[in-house]
Amino acid sequence: MFPKTKEILRKARTIWALDHASSLMDWDLEVNMPVEGVQERGIAASEIAVLRQKLLLDEELSSLIGNAEKEELNDYERGLIRVLKREIKIAKALPPELVQELARVTQEAKVIWREAKEKDDYNRFKPYLERIVELERKAADFLGYEKHPYDALLDLHEEGLNTDDVQGIFSSLEPGIKKVLSNIKGEFYGEHWLEKQKYEVDAMRSLNLELLRILGYPLGSRSRFDVSAHPFTIHMGIRDVRITTRYEGFDFKRSLFSTVHEFGHALYELQVDDALMATPLSKGVSLGVHESQSRFWENMIGRSMQFVEGFQNILREKLNFLKNVPAEEIYRYFNMVKPSLIRTEADEVTYNLHIILRFKIEFKMIDGSIKMDEVPEEWDNLMEELVGVRPKSYRDGVLQDIHWSMGDIGYFPTYTLGNVISAQIRRHMMKDIPNLHDKVKRMEFDEIKSYLKDKIHRWGSVYAVHPNRTFIYQYVELCRARLGSSRHGSEPPTGAVLPSGTPSPPTVLYSR
Ligand code: MG
């Protein structure tokens, strides 16, 4: 290892400590904080954001990185330099006043959004959305872009991804999905009676906990499982990754699949190589790859017939109303397709249409070609055009997602990227793990988890995904090939170098 790497890691450790604190504050805000604490939390969060930016802009850190770049580095070191340089570039581009203002506005907007959604009052949220779009547009200008300001925002969420890439993926997906949708008829189309079935929250919680136990989620020792308005996963470190779910009281698959989904996100972070602990490489490489992990467990595993067969007895034991429901019927309930209003509850077929809608609106908002007054109607029109249904309330339309209130514009496309990548992973896994389906049926997940760890998770953010427009299957091969070809061998930074904690990128909340 290049000796200066130790110094770089040491400097980044202070930044990591701030991120650790910010994560805890964000988790608390979503799970525990009293409503009126929001103002002071906003002030604290924005002060931390500015402090973090100062640390990133430290001249000594930049010069250490500059010197390191001239050396022969191993893959881990190159990853370290790549991740930090990218962060410094972003921090340099954005003026502290803008960072502070964004942090302050979004902390407040998150709470206002929740209220506005509850009261079905778009006008309550509108000035915040307007301000956030304005600030994001400014941020895009400061960050720079080749073709469209939206490119800059996409890149913030998915390193190297641009508008043309997204349009390319969506323009082939949209007609394909519409064709599939028009072919789904009969018993898998429409409503299922279980969607109306009420459940006891205690019973559902117990079912979720049993599921997490079977999946091997290290509850208590390295993780927590709480309730929040919007299910999410948050990372304090490799040994502390927390998830949430929600309980609507009916249609139990919503709560169940939220839990499986967040488990997928958490597993990624929990399986990062221990040696990368508390370094900037200790997190998942991108939102798209992250979402591929949640979608893999939710859709590829959770919605399979084999999973239902393996899990059916527990389902019936925990939820009385399933007592006489055969596995085939539960499988049908899990896989019903029906155009609907809410993205997070959408089936696999229509889900990406919800994302295409958001992409189209975000593009126009950042472009300035739509006014905030017009957003709800644009939403409703697009929903009708793409999905074939029209919302009757803001709550079921434009106010349904938390993302814009958090300033996350350019985030949604990573969900579809995740869906596409998860399907690629399944295709490869089926070739590499014999009798994959039988193992799911026996609820044996160790081999699947090891596979994901070996191919994706353990690497953290060592290798970038998009610089050559590669997709995940190539990414996986890349990681494997590079392991053998590293010039200085591939020993990762170890605990010896990193006393008790070191650095990492900004607070991450993998919302659903
Ligand atoms: Mg997710």
Short mmCIF file of N, CA, C and O in Angstrom, two decimals, residues 1-91:
data_model
loop_
_atom_site.label_atom_id
_atom_site.label_comp_id
_atom_site.label_asym_id
_atom_site.label_seq_id
_atom_site.Cartn_x
_atom_site.Cartn_y
_atom_site.Cartn_z
N MET A 1 0.83 -1.20 0.00
CA MET A 1 0.00 0.00 0.00
C MET A 1 0.87 1.25 0.00
O MET A 1 1.84 1.37 0.72
N PHE A 2 0.49 2.20 -0.83
CA PHE A 2 1.13 3.50 -0.89
C PHE A 2 1.03 4.15 0.49
O PHE A 2 -0.05 4.26 1.05
N PRO A 3 2.19 4.57 1.09
CA PRO A 3 2.17 5.05 2.49
C PRO A 3 1.20 6.21 2.70
O PRO A 3 0.60 6.33 3.76
N LYS A 4 1.06 7.07 1.70
CA LYS A 4 0.19 8.23 1.86
C LYS A 4 -1.29 7.81 1.99
O LYS A 4 -2.12 8.60 2.44
N THR A 5 -1.59 6.59 1.56
CA THR A 5 -2.97 6.11 1.68
C THR A 5 -3.44 6.18 3.13
O THR A 5 -4.57 6.55 3.40
N LYS A 6 -2.52 5.82 4.05
CA LYS A 6 -2.86 5.87 5.46
C LYS A 6 -3.25 7.28 5.87
O LYS A 6 -4.20 7.48 6.63
N GLU A 7 -2.49 8.25 5.37
CA GLU A 7 -2.79 9.65 5.72
C GLU A 7 -4.13 10.09 5.13
O GLU A 7 -4.88 10.82 5.77
N ILE A 8 -4.37 9.63 3.91
CA ILE A 8 -5.65 9.98 3.26
C ILE A 8 -6.80 9.40 4.08
O ILE A 8 -7.78 10.08 4.38
N LEU A 9 -6.65 8.13 4.47
CA LEU A 9 -7.71 7.49 5.24
C LEU A 9 -7.90 8.18 6.59
O LEU A 9 -9.03 8.32 7.07
N ARG A 10 -6.78 8.61 7.18
CA ARG A 10 -6.87 9.28 8.47
C ARG A 10 -7.68 10.57 8.37
O ARG A 10 -8.52 10.88 9.20
N LYS A 11 -7.41 11.33 7.31
CA LYS A 11 -8.12 12.60 7.09
C LYS A 11 -9.62 12.35 6.85
O LYS A 11 -10.47 13.10 7.34
N ALA A 12 -9.88 11.33 6.10
CA ALA A 12 -11.28 11.04 5.74
C ALA A 12 -12.07 10.52 6.94
O ALA A 12 -13.30 10.50 6.91
N ARG A 13 -11.36 10.10 7.98
CA ARG A 13 -12.05 9.51 9.13
C ARG A 13 -12.95 10.53 9.83
O ARG A 13 -14.02 10.20 10.33
N THR A 14 -12.51 11.78 9.87
CA THR A 14 -13.32 12.83 10.51
C THR A 14 -14.62 13.02 9.72
O THR A 14 -15.70 13.21 10.30
N ILE A 15 -14.51 12.95 8.40
CA ILE A 15 -15.70 13.08 7.56
C ILE A 15 -16.64 11.92 7.84
O ILE A 15 -17.85 12.08 7.95
N TRP A 16 -16.05 10.74 7.97
CA TRP A 16 -16.85 9.56 8.28
C TRP A 16 -17.62 9.75 9.59
O TRP A 16 -18.80 9.39 9.69
N ALA A 17 -16.95 10.32 10.57
CA ALA A 17 -17.60 10.51 11.87
C ALA A 17 -18.82 11.42 11.74
O ALA A 17 -19.87 11.18 12.35
N LEU A 18 -18.69 12.45 10.92
CA LEU A 18 -19.84 13.34 10.68
C LEU A 18 -20.97 12.59 9.98
O LEU A 18 -22.15 12.76 10.31
N ASP A 19 -20.61 11.74 9.02
CA ASP A 19 -21.63 10.97 8.30
C ASP A 19 -22.33 9.99 9.23
O ASP A 19 -23.53 9.76 9.12
N HIS A 20 -21.55 9.42 10.11
CA HIS A 20 -22.10 8.49 11.10
C HIS A 20 -23.16 9.22 11.93
O HIS A 20 -24.28 8.73 12.12
N ALA A 21 -22.80 10.41 12.40
CA ALA A 21 -23.73 11.21 13.21
C ALA A 21 -24.96 11.62 12.39
O ALA A 21 -26.09 11.54 12.87
N SER A 22 -24.72 12.04 11.14
CA SER A 22 -25.84 12.46 10.28
C SER A 22 -26.81 11.32 10.03
O SER A 22 -28.02 11.51 10.02
N SER A 23 -26.26 10.12 9.81
CA SER A 23 -27.12 8.95 9.59
C SER A 23 -28.01 8.72 10.79
O SER A 23 -29.21 8.47 10.67
N LEU A 24 -27.40 8.80 11.95
CA LEU A 24 -28.16 8.57 13.18
C LEU A 24 -29.25 9.64 13.35
O LEU A 24 -30.38 9.34 13.72
N MET A 25 -28.92 10.87 13.01
CA MET A 25 -29.90 11.95 13.08
C MET A 25 -31.03 11.74 12.08
O MET A 25 -32.20 11.98 12.39
N ASP A 26 -30.70 11.28 10.89
CA ASP A 26 -31.74 11.03 9.87
C ASP A 26 -32.64 9.88 10.29
O ASP A 26 -33.86 9.92 10.12
N TRP A 27 -32.04 8.84 10.84
CA TRP A 27 -32.82 7.71 11.31
C TRP A 27 -33.78 8.15 12.41
O TRP A 27 -34.97 7.85 12.39
N ASP A 28 -33.24 8.94 13.31
CA ASP A 28 -34.03 9.44 14.43
C ASP A 28 -35.19 10.31 13.94
O ASP A 28 -36.31 10.21 14.42
N LEU A 29 -34.90 11.16 12.94
CA LEU A 29 -35.93 12.04 12.40
C LEU A 29 -37.11 11.24 11.84
O LEU A 29 -38.26 11.60 12.00
N GLU A 30 -36.79 10.13 11.20
CA GLU A 30 -37.85 9.32 10.58
C GLU A 30 -38.57 8.42 11.57
O GLU A 30 -39.73 8.09 11.38
N VAL A 31 -37.87 8.02 12.62
CA VAL A 31 -38.42 6.97 13.49
C VAL A 31 -38.89 7.49 14.85
O VAL A 31 -39.90 7.05 15.37
N ASN A 32 -38.15 8.44 15.41
CA ASN A 32 -38.35 8.81 16.82
C ASN A 32 -38.70 10.25 17.12
O ASN A 32 -39.34 10.54 18.11
N MET A 33 -38.20 11.19 16.32
CA MET A 33 -38.16 12.59 16.73
C MET A 33 -39.55 13.20 16.90
O MET A 33 -40.42 13.00 16.07
N PRO A 34 -39.74 13.98 17.99
CA PRO A 34 -41.01 14.70 18.12
C PRO A 34 -41.13 15.76 17.02
O PRO A 34 -40.12 16.34 16.61
N VAL A 35 -42.36 15.98 16.54
CA VAL A 35 -42.60 16.83 15.37
C VAL A 35 -41.92 18.19 15.49
O VAL A 35 -41.30 18.68 14.54
N GLU A 36 -42.01 18.82 16.65
CA GLU A 36 -41.50 20.18 16.76
C GLU A 36 -39.97 20.27 16.88
O GLU A 36 -39.41 21.36 16.92
N GLY A 37 -39.34 19.12 16.92
CA GLY A 37 -37.88 19.13 16.93
C GLY A 37 -37.28 19.47 15.58
O GLY A 37 -36.08 19.68 15.44
N VAL A 38 -38.15 19.54 14.58
CA VAL A 38 -37.67 19.63 13.20
C VAL A 38 -36.83 20.88 12.93
O VAL A 38 -35.85 20.83 12.19
N GLN A 39 -37.20 21.99 13.52
CA GLN A 39 -36.50 23.24 13.20
C GLN A 39 -35.04 23.19 13.66
O GLN A 39 -34.11 23.47 12.89
N GLU A 40 -34.86 22.81 14.91
CA GLU A 40 -33.49 22.73 15.43
C GLU A 40 -32.68 21.64 14.73
O GLU A 40 -31.49 21.80 14.48
N ARG A 41 -33.36 20.53 14.41
CA ARG A 41 -32.67 19.48 13.67
C ARG A 41 -32.20 19.99 12.32
O ARG A 41 -31.12 19.66 11.84
N GLY A 42 -33.04 20.83 11.70
CA GLY A 42 -32.68 21.43 10.41
C GLY A 42 -31.43 22.28 10.52
O GLY A 42 -30.54 22.20 9.67
N ILE A 43 -31.38 23.08 11.59
CA ILE A 43 -30.20 23.94 11.79
C ILE A 43 -28.95 23.08 11.99
O ILE A 43 -27.91 23.29 11.36
N ALA A 44 -29.08 22.07 12.84
CA ALA A 44 -27.93 21.19 13.11
C ALA A 44 -27.46 20.48 11.84
O ALA A 44 -26.26 20.42 11.55
N ALA A 45 -28.42 19.98 11.06
CA ALA A 45 -28.07 19.24 9.84
C ALA A 45 -27.35 20.14 8.85
O ALA A 45 -26.38 19.72 8.21
N SER A 46 -27.81 21.39 8.74
CA SER A 46 -27.17 22.25 7.75
C SER A 46 -25.77 22.67 8.22
O SER A 46 -24.86 22.80 7.41
N GLU A 47 -25.59 22.85 9.52
CA GLU A 47 -24.24 23.17 10.04
C GLU A 47 -23.28 22.01 9.77
O GLU A 47 -22.13 22.21 9.39
N ILE A 48 -23.76 20.80 9.97
CA ILE A 48 -22.92 19.62 9.72
C ILE A 48 -22.57 19.52 8.24
O ILE A 48 -21.43 19.21 7.87
N ALA A 49 -23.57 19.81 7.38
CA ALA A 49 -23.33 19.74 5.94
C ALA A 49 -22.21 20.70 5.52
O ALA A 49 -21.35 20.37 4.70
N VAL A 50 -22.21 21.89 6.12
CA VAL A 50 -21.17 22.88 5.78
C VAL A 50 -19.80 22.44 6.31
O VAL A 50 -18.78 22.53 5.62
N LEU A 51 -19.81 21.92 7.54
CA LEU A 51 -18.57 21.44 8.14
C LEU A 51 -17.95 20.32 7.29
O LEU A 51 -16.75 20.28 7.04
N ARG A 52 -18.81 19.44 6.83
CA ARG A 52 -18.37 18.32 6.01
C ARG A 52 -17.72 18.82 4.71
O ARG A 52 -16.68 18.32 4.28
N GLN A 53 -18.36 19.82 4.14
CA GLN A 53 -17.83 20.37 2.90
C GLN A 53 -16.44 20.99 3.15
O GLN A 53 -15.52 20.80 2.35
N LYS A 54 -16.28 21.68 4.27
CA LYS A 54 -14.98 22.27 4.61
C LYS A 54 -13.90 21.19 4.69
O LYS A 54 -12.79 21.37 4.19
N LEU A 55 -14.23 20.08 5.35
CA LEU A 55 -13.26 19.00 5.51
C LEU A 55 -12.88 18.41 4.16
O LEU A 55 -11.72 18.08 3.92
N LEU A 56 -13.87 18.28 3.28
CA LEU A 56 -13.58 17.73 1.95
C LEU A 56 -12.68 18.66 1.15
O LEU A 56 -11.90 18.23 0.31
N LEU A 57 -12.82 19.96 1.39
CA LEU A 57 -12.06 20.94 0.62
C LEU A 57 -10.69 21.24 1.23
O LEU A 57 -9.98 22.11 0.75
N ASP A 58 -10.33 20.51 2.27
CA ASP A 58 -9.02 20.66 2.89
C ASP A 58 -7.91 20.49 1.85
O ASP A 58 -7.86 19.49 1.13
N GLU A 59 -7.04 21.49 1.77
CA GLU A 59 -6.02 21.48 0.72
C GLU A 59 -5.03 20.33 0.86
O GLU A 59 -4.57 19.77 -0.13
N GLU A 60 -4.72 19.99 2.11
CA GLU A 60 -3.80 18.88 2.34
C GLU A 60 -4.35 17.57 1.79
O GLU A 60 -3.61 16.78 1.20
N LEU A 61 -5.65 17.37 1.97
CA LEU A 61 -6.28 16.16 1.46
C LEU A 61 -6.15 16.11 -0.07
O LEU A 61 -5.76 15.09 -0.64
N SER A 62 -6.45 17.22 -0.71
CA SER A 62 -6.35 17.27 -2.18
C SER A 62 -4.92 17.03 -2.65
O SER A 62 -4.70 16.33 -3.64
N SER A 63 -3.95 17.57 -1.93
CA SER A 63 -2.58 17.38 -2.39
C SER A 63 -2.11 15.94 -2.14
O SER A 63 -1.37 15.38 -2.95
N LEU A 64 -2.56 15.35 -1.04
CA LEU A 64 -2.26 13.93 -0.80
C LEU A 64 -2.82 13.07 -1.93
O LEU A 64 -2.16 12.15 -2.44
N ILE A 65 -4.04 13.38 -2.33
CA ILE A 65 -4.69 12.62 -3.41
C ILE A 65 -3.94 12.84 -4.72
O ILE A 65 -3.67 11.90 -5.46
N GLY A 66 -3.56 14.10 -4.96
CA GLY A 66 -2.79 14.41 -6.17
C GLY A 66 -1.49 13.61 -6.23
O GLY A 66 -1.14 13.05 -7.27
N ASN A 67 -0.79 13.53 -5.10
CA ASN A 67 0.46 12.76 -5.05
C ASN A 67 0.21 11.27 -5.22
O ASN A 67 0.96 10.58 -5.90
N ALA A 68 -0.84 10.79 -4.57
CA ALA A 68 -1.16 9.36 -4.65
C ALA A 68 -1.42 8.94 -6.09
O ALA A 68 -1.03 7.86 -6.53
N GLU A 69 -2.06 9.84 -6.84
CA GLU A 69 -2.40 9.50 -8.22
C GLU A 69 -1.19 9.23 -9.08
O GLU A 69 -1.28 8.56 -10.10
N LYS A 70 -0.04 9.79 -8.67
CA LYS A 70 1.18 9.59 -9.46
C LYS A 70 1.84 8.24 -9.17
O LYS A 70 2.75 7.81 -9.86
N GLU A 71 1.38 7.57 -8.10
CA GLU A 71 1.99 6.29 -7.68
C GLU A 71 1.30 5.12 -8.38
O GLU A 71 0.23 5.26 -8.96
N GLU A 72 1.97 3.96 -8.26
CA GLU A 72 1.31 2.74 -8.72
C GLU A 72 0.40 2.25 -7.61
O GLU A 72 0.87 1.83 -6.55
N LEU A 73 -0.86 2.30 -7.82
CA LEU A 73 -1.81 1.97 -6.76
C LEU A 73 -2.48 0.63 -7.01
O LEU A 73 -2.60 0.19 -8.16
N ASN A 74 -2.91 -0.01 -5.94
CA ASN A 74 -3.72 -1.22 -6.14
C ASN A 74 -5.18 -0.81 -6.33
O ASN A 74 -5.53 0.36 -6.25
N ASP A 75 -6.02 -1.80 -6.61
CA ASP A 75 -7.41 -1.48 -6.97
C ASP A 75 -8.16 -0.77 -5.86
O ASP A 75 -8.98 0.10 -6.12
N TYR A 76 -7.87 -1.16 -4.61
CA TYR A 76 -8.56 -0.53 -3.49
C TYR A 76 -8.18 0.94 -3.39
O TYR A 76 -9.01 1.80 -3.15
N GLU A 77 -6.88 1.18 -3.58
CA GLU A 77 -6.41 2.56 -3.51
C GLU A 77 -6.99 3.39 -4.65
O GLU A 77 -7.41 4.53 -4.45
N ARG A 78 -7.04 2.79 -5.84
CA ARG A 78 -7.64 3.52 -6.97
C ARG A 78 -9.11 3.83 -6.69
O ARG A 78 -9.61 4.91 -7.01
N GLY A 79 -9.80 2.86 -6.06
CA GLY A 79 -11.20 3.08 -5.70
C GLY A 79 -11.33 4.21 -4.69
O GLY A 79 -12.18 5.09 -4.81
N LEU A 80 -10.44 4.19 -3.70
CA LEU A 80 -10.44 5.22 -2.67
C LEU A 80 -10.27 6.61 -3.28
O LEU A 80 -11.01 7.55 -2.97
N ILE A 81 -9.29 6.71 -4.18
CA ILE A 81 -9.02 8.00 -4.84
C ILE A 81 -10.22 8.43 -5.69
O ILE A 81 -10.64 9.59 -5.68
N ARG A 82 -10.80 7.46 -6.43
CA ARG A 82 -11.94 7.78 -7.29
C ARG A 82 -13.11 8.34 -6.47
O ARG A 82 -13.68 9.39 -6.79
N VAL A 83 -13.44 7.64 -5.38
CA VAL A 83 -14.59 8.04 -4.56
C VAL A 83 -14.35 9.42 -3.93
O VAL A 83 -15.23 10.29 -3.96
N LEU A 84 -13.16 9.63 -3.37
CA LEU A 84 -12.89 10.91 -2.72
C LEU A 84 -12.82 12.06 -3.73
O LEU A 84 -13.34 13.15 -3.48
N LYS A 85 -12.20 11.80 -4.90
CA LYS A 85 -12.10 12.86 -5.91
C LYS A 85 -13.48 13.31 -6.37
O LYS A 85 -13.74 14.49 -6.57
N ARG A 86 -14.34 12.32 -6.53
CA ARG A 86 -15.71 12.63 -6.95
C ARG A 86 -16.41 13.49 -5.90
O ARG A 86 -17.08 14.47 -6.22
N GLU A 87 -16.23 13.13 -4.65
CA GLU A 87 -16.85 13.90 -3.57
C GLU A 87 -16.29 15.31 -3.48
O GLU A 87 -17.02 16.27 -3.25
N ILE A 88 -14.97 15.41 -3.65
CA ILE A 88 -14.33 16.73 -3.59
C ILE A 88 -14.80 17.59 -4.75
O ILE A 88 -15.09 18.77 -4.59
N LYS A 89 -14.93 16.97 -5.92
CA LYS A 89 -15.40 17.70 -7.10
C LYS A 89 -16.78 18.29 -6.82
O LYS A 89 -17.05 19.46 -7.11
N ILE A 90 -17.65 17.49 -6.24
CA ILE A 90 -19.01 17.95 -5.92
C ILE A 90 -18.96 19.06 -4.87
O ILE A 90 -19.62 20.09 -5.00
N ALA A 91 -18.14 18.83 -3.83
CA ALA A 91 -18.05 19.82 -2.76
C ALA A 91 -17.48 21.15 -3.26
O ALA A 91 -17.89 22.22 -2.82
#
